[in-house]
mmCIF file of C-alpha atoms in Angstrom:
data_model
loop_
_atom_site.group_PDB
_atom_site.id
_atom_site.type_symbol
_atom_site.label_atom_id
_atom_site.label_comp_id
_atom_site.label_asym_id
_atom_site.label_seq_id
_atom_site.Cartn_x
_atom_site.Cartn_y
_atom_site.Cartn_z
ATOM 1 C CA UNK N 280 0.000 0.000 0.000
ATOM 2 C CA UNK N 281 1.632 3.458 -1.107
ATOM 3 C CA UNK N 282 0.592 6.270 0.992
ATOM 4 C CA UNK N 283 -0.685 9.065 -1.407
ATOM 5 C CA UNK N 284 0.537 13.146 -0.324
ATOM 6 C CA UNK N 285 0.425 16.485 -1.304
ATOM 7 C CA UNK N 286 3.137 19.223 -1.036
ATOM 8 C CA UNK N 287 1.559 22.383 -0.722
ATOM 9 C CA UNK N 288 3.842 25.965 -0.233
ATOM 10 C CA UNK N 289 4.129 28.976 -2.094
ATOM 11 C CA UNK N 290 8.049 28.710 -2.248
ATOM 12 C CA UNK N 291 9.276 26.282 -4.448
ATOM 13 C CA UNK N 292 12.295 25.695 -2.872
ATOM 14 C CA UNK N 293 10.439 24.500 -0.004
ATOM 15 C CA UNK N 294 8.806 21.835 -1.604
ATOM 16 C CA UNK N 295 11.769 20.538 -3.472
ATOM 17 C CA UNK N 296 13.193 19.830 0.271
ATOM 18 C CA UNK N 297 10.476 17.906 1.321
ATOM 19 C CA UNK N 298 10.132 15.957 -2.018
ATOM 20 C CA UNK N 299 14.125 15.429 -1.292
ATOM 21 C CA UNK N 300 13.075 13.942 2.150
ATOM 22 C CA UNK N 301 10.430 11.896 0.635
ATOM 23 C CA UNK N 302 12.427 10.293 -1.444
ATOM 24 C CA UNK N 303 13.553 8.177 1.032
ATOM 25 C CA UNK N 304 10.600 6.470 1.490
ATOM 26 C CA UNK N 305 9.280 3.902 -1.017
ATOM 27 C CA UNK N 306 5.876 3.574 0.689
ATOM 28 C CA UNK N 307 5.231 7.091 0.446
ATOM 29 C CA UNK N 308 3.909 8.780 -3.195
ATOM 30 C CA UNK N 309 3.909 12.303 -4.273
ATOM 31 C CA UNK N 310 0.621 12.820 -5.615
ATOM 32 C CA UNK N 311 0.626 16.410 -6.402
ATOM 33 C CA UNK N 312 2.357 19.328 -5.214
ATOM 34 C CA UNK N 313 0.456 23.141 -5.190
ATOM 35 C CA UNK N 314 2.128 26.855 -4.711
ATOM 36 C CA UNK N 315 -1.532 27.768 -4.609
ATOM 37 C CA UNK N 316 -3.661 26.110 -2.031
ATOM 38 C CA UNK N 317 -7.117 26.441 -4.383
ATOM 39 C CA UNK N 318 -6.043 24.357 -7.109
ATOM 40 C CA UNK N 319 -5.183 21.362 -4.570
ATOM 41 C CA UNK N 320 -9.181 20.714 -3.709
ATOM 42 C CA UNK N 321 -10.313 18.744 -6.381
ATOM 43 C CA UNK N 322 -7.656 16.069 -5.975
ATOM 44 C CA UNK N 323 -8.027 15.827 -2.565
ATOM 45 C CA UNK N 324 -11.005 13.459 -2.732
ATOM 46 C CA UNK N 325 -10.401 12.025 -6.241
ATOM 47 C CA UNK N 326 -7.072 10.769 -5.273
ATOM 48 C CA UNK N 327 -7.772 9.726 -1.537
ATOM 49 C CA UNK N 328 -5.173 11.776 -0.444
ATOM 50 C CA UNK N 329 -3.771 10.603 3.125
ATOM 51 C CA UNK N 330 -1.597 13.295 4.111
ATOM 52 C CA UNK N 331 -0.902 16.261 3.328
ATOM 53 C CA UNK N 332 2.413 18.570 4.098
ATOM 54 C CA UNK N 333 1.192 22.083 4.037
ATOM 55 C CA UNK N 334 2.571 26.019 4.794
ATOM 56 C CA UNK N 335 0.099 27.926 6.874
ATOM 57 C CA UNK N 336 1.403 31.677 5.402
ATOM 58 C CA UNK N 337 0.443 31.375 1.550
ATOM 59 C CA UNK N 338 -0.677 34.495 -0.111
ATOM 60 C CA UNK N 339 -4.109 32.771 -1.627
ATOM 61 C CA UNK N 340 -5.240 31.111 1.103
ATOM 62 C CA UNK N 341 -3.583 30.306 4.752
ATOM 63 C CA UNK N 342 -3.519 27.047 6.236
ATOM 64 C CA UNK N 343 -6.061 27.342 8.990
ATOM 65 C CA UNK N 344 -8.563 28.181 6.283
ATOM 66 C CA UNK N 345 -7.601 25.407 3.602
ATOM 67 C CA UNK N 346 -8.375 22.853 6.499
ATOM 68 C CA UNK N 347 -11.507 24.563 7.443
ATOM 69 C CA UNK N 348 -12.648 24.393 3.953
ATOM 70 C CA UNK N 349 -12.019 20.759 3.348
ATOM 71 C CA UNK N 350 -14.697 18.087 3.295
ATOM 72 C CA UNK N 351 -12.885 15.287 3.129
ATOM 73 C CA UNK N 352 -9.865 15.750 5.801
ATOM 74 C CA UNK N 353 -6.562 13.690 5.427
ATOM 75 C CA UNK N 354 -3.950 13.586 7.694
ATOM 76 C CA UNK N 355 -2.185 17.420 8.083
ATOM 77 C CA UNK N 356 1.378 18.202 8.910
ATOM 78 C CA UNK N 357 1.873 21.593 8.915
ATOM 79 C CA UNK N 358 5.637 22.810 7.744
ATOM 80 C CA UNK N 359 6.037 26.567 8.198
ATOM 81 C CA UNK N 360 9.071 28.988 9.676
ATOM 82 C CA UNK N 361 7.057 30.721 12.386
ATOM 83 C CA UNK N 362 6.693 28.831 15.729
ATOM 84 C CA UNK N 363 3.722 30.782 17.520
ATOM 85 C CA UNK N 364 1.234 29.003 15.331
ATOM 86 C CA UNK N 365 1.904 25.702 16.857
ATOM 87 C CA UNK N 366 -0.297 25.986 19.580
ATOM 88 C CA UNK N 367 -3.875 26.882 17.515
ATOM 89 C CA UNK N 368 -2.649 24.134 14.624
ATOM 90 C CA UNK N 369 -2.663 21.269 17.422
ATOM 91 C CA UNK N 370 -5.797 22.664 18.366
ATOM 92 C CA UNK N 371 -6.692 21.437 14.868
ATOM 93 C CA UNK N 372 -6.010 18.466 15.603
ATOM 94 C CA UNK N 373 -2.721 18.403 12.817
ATOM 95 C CA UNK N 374 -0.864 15.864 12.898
ATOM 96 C CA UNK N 375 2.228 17.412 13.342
ATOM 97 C CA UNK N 376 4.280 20.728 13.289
ATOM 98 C CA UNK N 377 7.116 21.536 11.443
ATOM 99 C CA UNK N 378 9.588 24.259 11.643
ATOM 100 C CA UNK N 379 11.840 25.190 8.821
ATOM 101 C CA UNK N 380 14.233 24.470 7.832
ATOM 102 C CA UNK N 381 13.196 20.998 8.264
ATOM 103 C CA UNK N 382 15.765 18.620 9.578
ATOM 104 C CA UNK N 383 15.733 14.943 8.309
ATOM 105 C CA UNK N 384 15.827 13.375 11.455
ATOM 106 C CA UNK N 385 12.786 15.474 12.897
ATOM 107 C CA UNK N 386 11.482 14.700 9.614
ATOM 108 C CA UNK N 387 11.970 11.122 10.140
ATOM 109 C CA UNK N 388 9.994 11.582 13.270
ATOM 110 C CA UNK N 389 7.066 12.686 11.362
ATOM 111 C CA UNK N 390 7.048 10.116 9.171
ATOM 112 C CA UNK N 391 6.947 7.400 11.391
ATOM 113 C CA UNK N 392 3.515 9.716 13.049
ATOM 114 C CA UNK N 393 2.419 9.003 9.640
ATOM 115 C CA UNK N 394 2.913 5.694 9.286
ATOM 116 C CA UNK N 395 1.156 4.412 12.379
ATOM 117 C CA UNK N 396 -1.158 6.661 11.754
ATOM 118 C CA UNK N 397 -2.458 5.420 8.512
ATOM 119 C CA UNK N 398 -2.142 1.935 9.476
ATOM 120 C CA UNK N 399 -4.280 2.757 12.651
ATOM 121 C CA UNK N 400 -6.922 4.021 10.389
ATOM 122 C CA UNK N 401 -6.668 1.167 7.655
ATOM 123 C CA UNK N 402 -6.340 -1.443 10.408
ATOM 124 C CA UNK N 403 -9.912 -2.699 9.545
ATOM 125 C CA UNK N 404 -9.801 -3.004 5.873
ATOM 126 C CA UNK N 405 -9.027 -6.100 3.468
ATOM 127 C CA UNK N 406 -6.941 -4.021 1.324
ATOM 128 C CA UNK N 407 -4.294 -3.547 4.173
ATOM 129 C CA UNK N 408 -5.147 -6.371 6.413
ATOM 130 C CA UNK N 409 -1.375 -7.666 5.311
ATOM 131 C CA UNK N 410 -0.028 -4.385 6.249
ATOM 132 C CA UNK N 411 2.403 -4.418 9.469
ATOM 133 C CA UNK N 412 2.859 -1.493 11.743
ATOM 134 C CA UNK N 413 6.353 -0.417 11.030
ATOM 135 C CA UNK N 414 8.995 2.339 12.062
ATOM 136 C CA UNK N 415 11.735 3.393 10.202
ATOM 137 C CA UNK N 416 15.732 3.762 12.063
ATOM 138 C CA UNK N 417 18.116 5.685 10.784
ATOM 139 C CA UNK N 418 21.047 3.491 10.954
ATOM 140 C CA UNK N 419 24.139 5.146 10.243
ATOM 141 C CA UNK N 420 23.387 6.573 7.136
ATOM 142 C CA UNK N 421 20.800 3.773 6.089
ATOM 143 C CA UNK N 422 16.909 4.008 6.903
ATOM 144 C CA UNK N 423 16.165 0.540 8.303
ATOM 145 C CA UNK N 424 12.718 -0.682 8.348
ATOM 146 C CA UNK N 425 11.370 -2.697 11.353
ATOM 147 C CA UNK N 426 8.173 -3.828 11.902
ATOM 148 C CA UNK N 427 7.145 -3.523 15.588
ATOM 149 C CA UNK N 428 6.440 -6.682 16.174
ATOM 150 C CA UNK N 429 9.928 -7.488 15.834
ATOM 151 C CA UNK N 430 10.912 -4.604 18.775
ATOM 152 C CA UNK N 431 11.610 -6.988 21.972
ATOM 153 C CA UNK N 432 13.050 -3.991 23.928
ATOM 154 C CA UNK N 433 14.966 -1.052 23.647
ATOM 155 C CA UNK N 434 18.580 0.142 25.846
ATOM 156 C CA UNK N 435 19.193 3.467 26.591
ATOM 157 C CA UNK N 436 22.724 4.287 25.680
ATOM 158 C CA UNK N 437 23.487 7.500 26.672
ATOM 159 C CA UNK N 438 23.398 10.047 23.617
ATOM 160 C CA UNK N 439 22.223 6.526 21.784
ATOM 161 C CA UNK N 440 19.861 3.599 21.832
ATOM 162 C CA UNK N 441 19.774 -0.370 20.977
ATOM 163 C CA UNK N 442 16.463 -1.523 19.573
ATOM 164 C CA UNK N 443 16.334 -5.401 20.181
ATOM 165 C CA UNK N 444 14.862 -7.718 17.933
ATOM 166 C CA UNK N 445 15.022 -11.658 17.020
ATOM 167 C CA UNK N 446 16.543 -10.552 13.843
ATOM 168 C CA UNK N 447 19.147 -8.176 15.188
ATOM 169 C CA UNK N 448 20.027 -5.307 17.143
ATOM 170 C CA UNK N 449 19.613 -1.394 15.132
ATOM 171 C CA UNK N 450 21.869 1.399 17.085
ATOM 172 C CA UNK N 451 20.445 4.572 16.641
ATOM 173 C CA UNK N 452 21.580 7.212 17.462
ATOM 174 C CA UNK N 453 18.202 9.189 19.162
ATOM 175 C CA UNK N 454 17.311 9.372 22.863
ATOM 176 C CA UNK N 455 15.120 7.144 24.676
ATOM 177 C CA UNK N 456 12.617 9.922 25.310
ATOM 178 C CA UNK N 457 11.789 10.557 21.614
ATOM 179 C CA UNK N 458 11.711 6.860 20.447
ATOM 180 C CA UNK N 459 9.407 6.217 22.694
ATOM 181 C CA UNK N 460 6.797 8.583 21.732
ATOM 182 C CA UNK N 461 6.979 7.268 18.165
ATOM 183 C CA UNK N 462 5.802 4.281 19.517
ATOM 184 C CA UNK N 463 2.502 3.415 20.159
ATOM 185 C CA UNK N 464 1.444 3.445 24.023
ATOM 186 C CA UNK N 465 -0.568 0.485 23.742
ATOM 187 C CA UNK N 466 1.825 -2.039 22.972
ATOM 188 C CA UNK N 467 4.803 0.010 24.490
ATOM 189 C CA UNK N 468 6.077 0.694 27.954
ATOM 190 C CA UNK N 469 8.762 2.544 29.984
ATOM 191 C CA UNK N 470 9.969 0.793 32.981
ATOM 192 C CA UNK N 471 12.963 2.414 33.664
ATOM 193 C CA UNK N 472 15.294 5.245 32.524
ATOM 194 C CA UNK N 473 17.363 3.026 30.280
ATOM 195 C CA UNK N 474 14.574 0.914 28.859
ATOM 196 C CA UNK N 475 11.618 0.605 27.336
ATOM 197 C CA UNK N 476 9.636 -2.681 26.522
ATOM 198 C CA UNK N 477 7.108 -4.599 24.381
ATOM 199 C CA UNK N 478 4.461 -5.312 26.778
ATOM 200 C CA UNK N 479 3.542 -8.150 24.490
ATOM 201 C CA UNK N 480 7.069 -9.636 24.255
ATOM 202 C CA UNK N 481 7.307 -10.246 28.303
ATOM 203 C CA UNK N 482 7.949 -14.052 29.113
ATOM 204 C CA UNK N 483 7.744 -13.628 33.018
ATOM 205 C CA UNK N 484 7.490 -11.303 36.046
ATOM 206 C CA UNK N 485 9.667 -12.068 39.143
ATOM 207 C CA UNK N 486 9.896 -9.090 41.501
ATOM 208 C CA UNK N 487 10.436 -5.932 39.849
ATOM 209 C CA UNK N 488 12.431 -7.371 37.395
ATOM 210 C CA UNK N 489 10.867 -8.328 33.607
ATOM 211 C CA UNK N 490 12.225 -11.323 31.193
ATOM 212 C CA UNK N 491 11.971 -11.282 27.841
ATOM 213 C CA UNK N 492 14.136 -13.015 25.561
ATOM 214 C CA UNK N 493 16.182 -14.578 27.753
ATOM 215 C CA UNK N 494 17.027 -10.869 29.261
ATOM 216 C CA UNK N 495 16.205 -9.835 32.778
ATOM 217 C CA UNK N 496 14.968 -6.266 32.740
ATOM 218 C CA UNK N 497 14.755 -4.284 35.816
ATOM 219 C CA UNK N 498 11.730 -2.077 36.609
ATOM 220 C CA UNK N 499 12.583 1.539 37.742
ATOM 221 C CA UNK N 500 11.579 2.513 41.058
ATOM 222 C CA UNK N 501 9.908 5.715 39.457
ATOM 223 C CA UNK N 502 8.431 3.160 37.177
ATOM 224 C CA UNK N 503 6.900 0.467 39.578
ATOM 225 C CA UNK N 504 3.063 1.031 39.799
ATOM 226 C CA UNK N 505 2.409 2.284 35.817
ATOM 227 C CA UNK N 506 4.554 -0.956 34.982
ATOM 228 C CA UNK N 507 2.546 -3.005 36.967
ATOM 229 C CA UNK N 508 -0.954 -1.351 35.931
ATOM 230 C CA UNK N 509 -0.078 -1.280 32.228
ATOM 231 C CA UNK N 510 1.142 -4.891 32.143
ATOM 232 C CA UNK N 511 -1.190 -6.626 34.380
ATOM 233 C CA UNK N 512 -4.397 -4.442 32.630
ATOM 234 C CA UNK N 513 -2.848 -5.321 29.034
ATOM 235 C CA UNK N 514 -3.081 -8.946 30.269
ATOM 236 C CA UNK N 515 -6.388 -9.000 31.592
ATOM 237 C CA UNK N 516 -7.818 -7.340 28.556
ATOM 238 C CA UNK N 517 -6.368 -10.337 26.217
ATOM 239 C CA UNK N 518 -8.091 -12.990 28.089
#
C-alpha cells in the first residue's frame, strides 16, 4: 500500500526539500504538489489523499482556512518557519508541526507519526489487512525498516539507543525519550530510565524485574506502579 501526499507551499524551494526527504521512502507517493492552495481541492477526494504537508502563510489562502474548507480531511502536517502558530494548529487536531528548515531526522519523526497513523486508520480493511505497523531507524546513514512486532526492547545508551529484535540489534543514534513517543502506548512501555519494553514480548514477572528473551529487565523505582498497571491491565484485557 503506497501512501498518497500532497506538497503544498508557495516557495518552491520549499517543496523541493520535502520531495528530497520523501524520497527516502518507497511507501510514500507524491501525488501532487500546489504553490496555490485552491487548485489542490479537487484532488483531494479524487485521489484519496492521506496526508498532506502544508505552509500555513500562503498568499491565496492560509492554512487554517484550507483545512476549514475541506470536506474530506486527510492527515495534516503543517511545515512553516514561524513557531507561535503551533499551539492553535494542534488545536486542529494536525498531525504534526514543522519548523523550517526541516531537519531529516525530525522529519523522520514525522514520518513514522504518519505511518502508524495510517495503518491505525486502515487497520480494519481487506486491502491492508497484510499491512504491518512499522517504524523506520536511521542506521548510520541507512533508513532501516522494522516492523514492531519485531521490537523486543529497547537500551538506553546514553546520547544513543539499541532496539532489540530476534533478527538483530539497530543502534540509533536518538534518545530514549523521543523513540518512545513514536511508539505506540498500547503495545509500548517505559519501565525504567534506560529501557523501554514490548508489553507483548514479556515471558515472566519475578519481583520488579521483567524477562523477555532470555534478558532480565529491571523495573525503575519511578516506574513500579504504571509498569505493573499497564502490564497486568494489558493482560487482563487479552483474556
Amino acid at each position: 500500500m503506497k501512501i498518497k501526499c500532497l506538497i503544498i507551499d508557495d516557495e518552491s524551494l520549499a517543496i523541493k526539500v520535502i520531495e528530497d526527504h520523501l524520497k527516502n521512502f518507497d511507501h510514500i507517493e507524491i501525488v501532487a504538489t500546489f504553490n496555490n492552495p485552491l487548485k489542490a481541492y479537487p484532488i483531494i477526494e479524487s485521489e484519496k489523499i492521506d496526508v498532506i504537508f502544508l505552509d500555513i502563510n500562503m498568499p491565496q489562502l492560509n492554512g487554517f482556512a484550507f483545512i476549514e474548507n475541506l470536506s474530506y480531511k486527510p492527515l495534516i502536517v503543517f511545515t512553516t518557519a514561524y513557531r507561535e502558530y503551533a499551539v492553535k494548529s494542534f488545536e486542529l487536531d494536525v498531525l504534526d508541526y514543522l519548523v523550517k528548515p526541516i531537519p531529516f531526522n525530525r522529519f523522520l519523526k514525522t514520518i513514522n507519526k504518519v505511518y502508524q497513523q495510517v495503518y491505525l486508520n486502515n487497520a480494519s480493511s481487506e486491502s491492508n489487512i497484510q499491512q504491518e505497523p512499522h517504524i523506520f531507524l536511521k542506521v548510520s546513514k541507512k533508513l532501516v525498516k522494522v516492523n514492531l512486532n519485531d521490537i523486543l526492547y529497547i537500551e538506553s545508551l546514553k546520547d544513543y539507543i539499541k532496539v532489540i529484535t530476534p533478527l538483530g540489534d539497530y543502534v540509533v543514534h536518538k534518545s530514549l525519550v523521543a523513540i518512545s513517543e513514536e511508539l505506540p502506548k498500547s503495545n509500548f512501555l517505559r519501565v525504567h530510565r534506560s529501557y523501554t519494553i514490548s508489553i507483548n514480548k514479556i515471558k515472566s514477572i519475578e519481583g520488579n524485574t521483567i524477562e523477555i528473551a532470555n534478558r532480565k529487565i529491571p523495573i525503575g523505582r519511578n516506574y513500579v506502579k504504571v509498569a505493573r498497571e499497564r502490564i497486568f491491565n494489558s493482560d487482563d484485557s487479552q483474556n
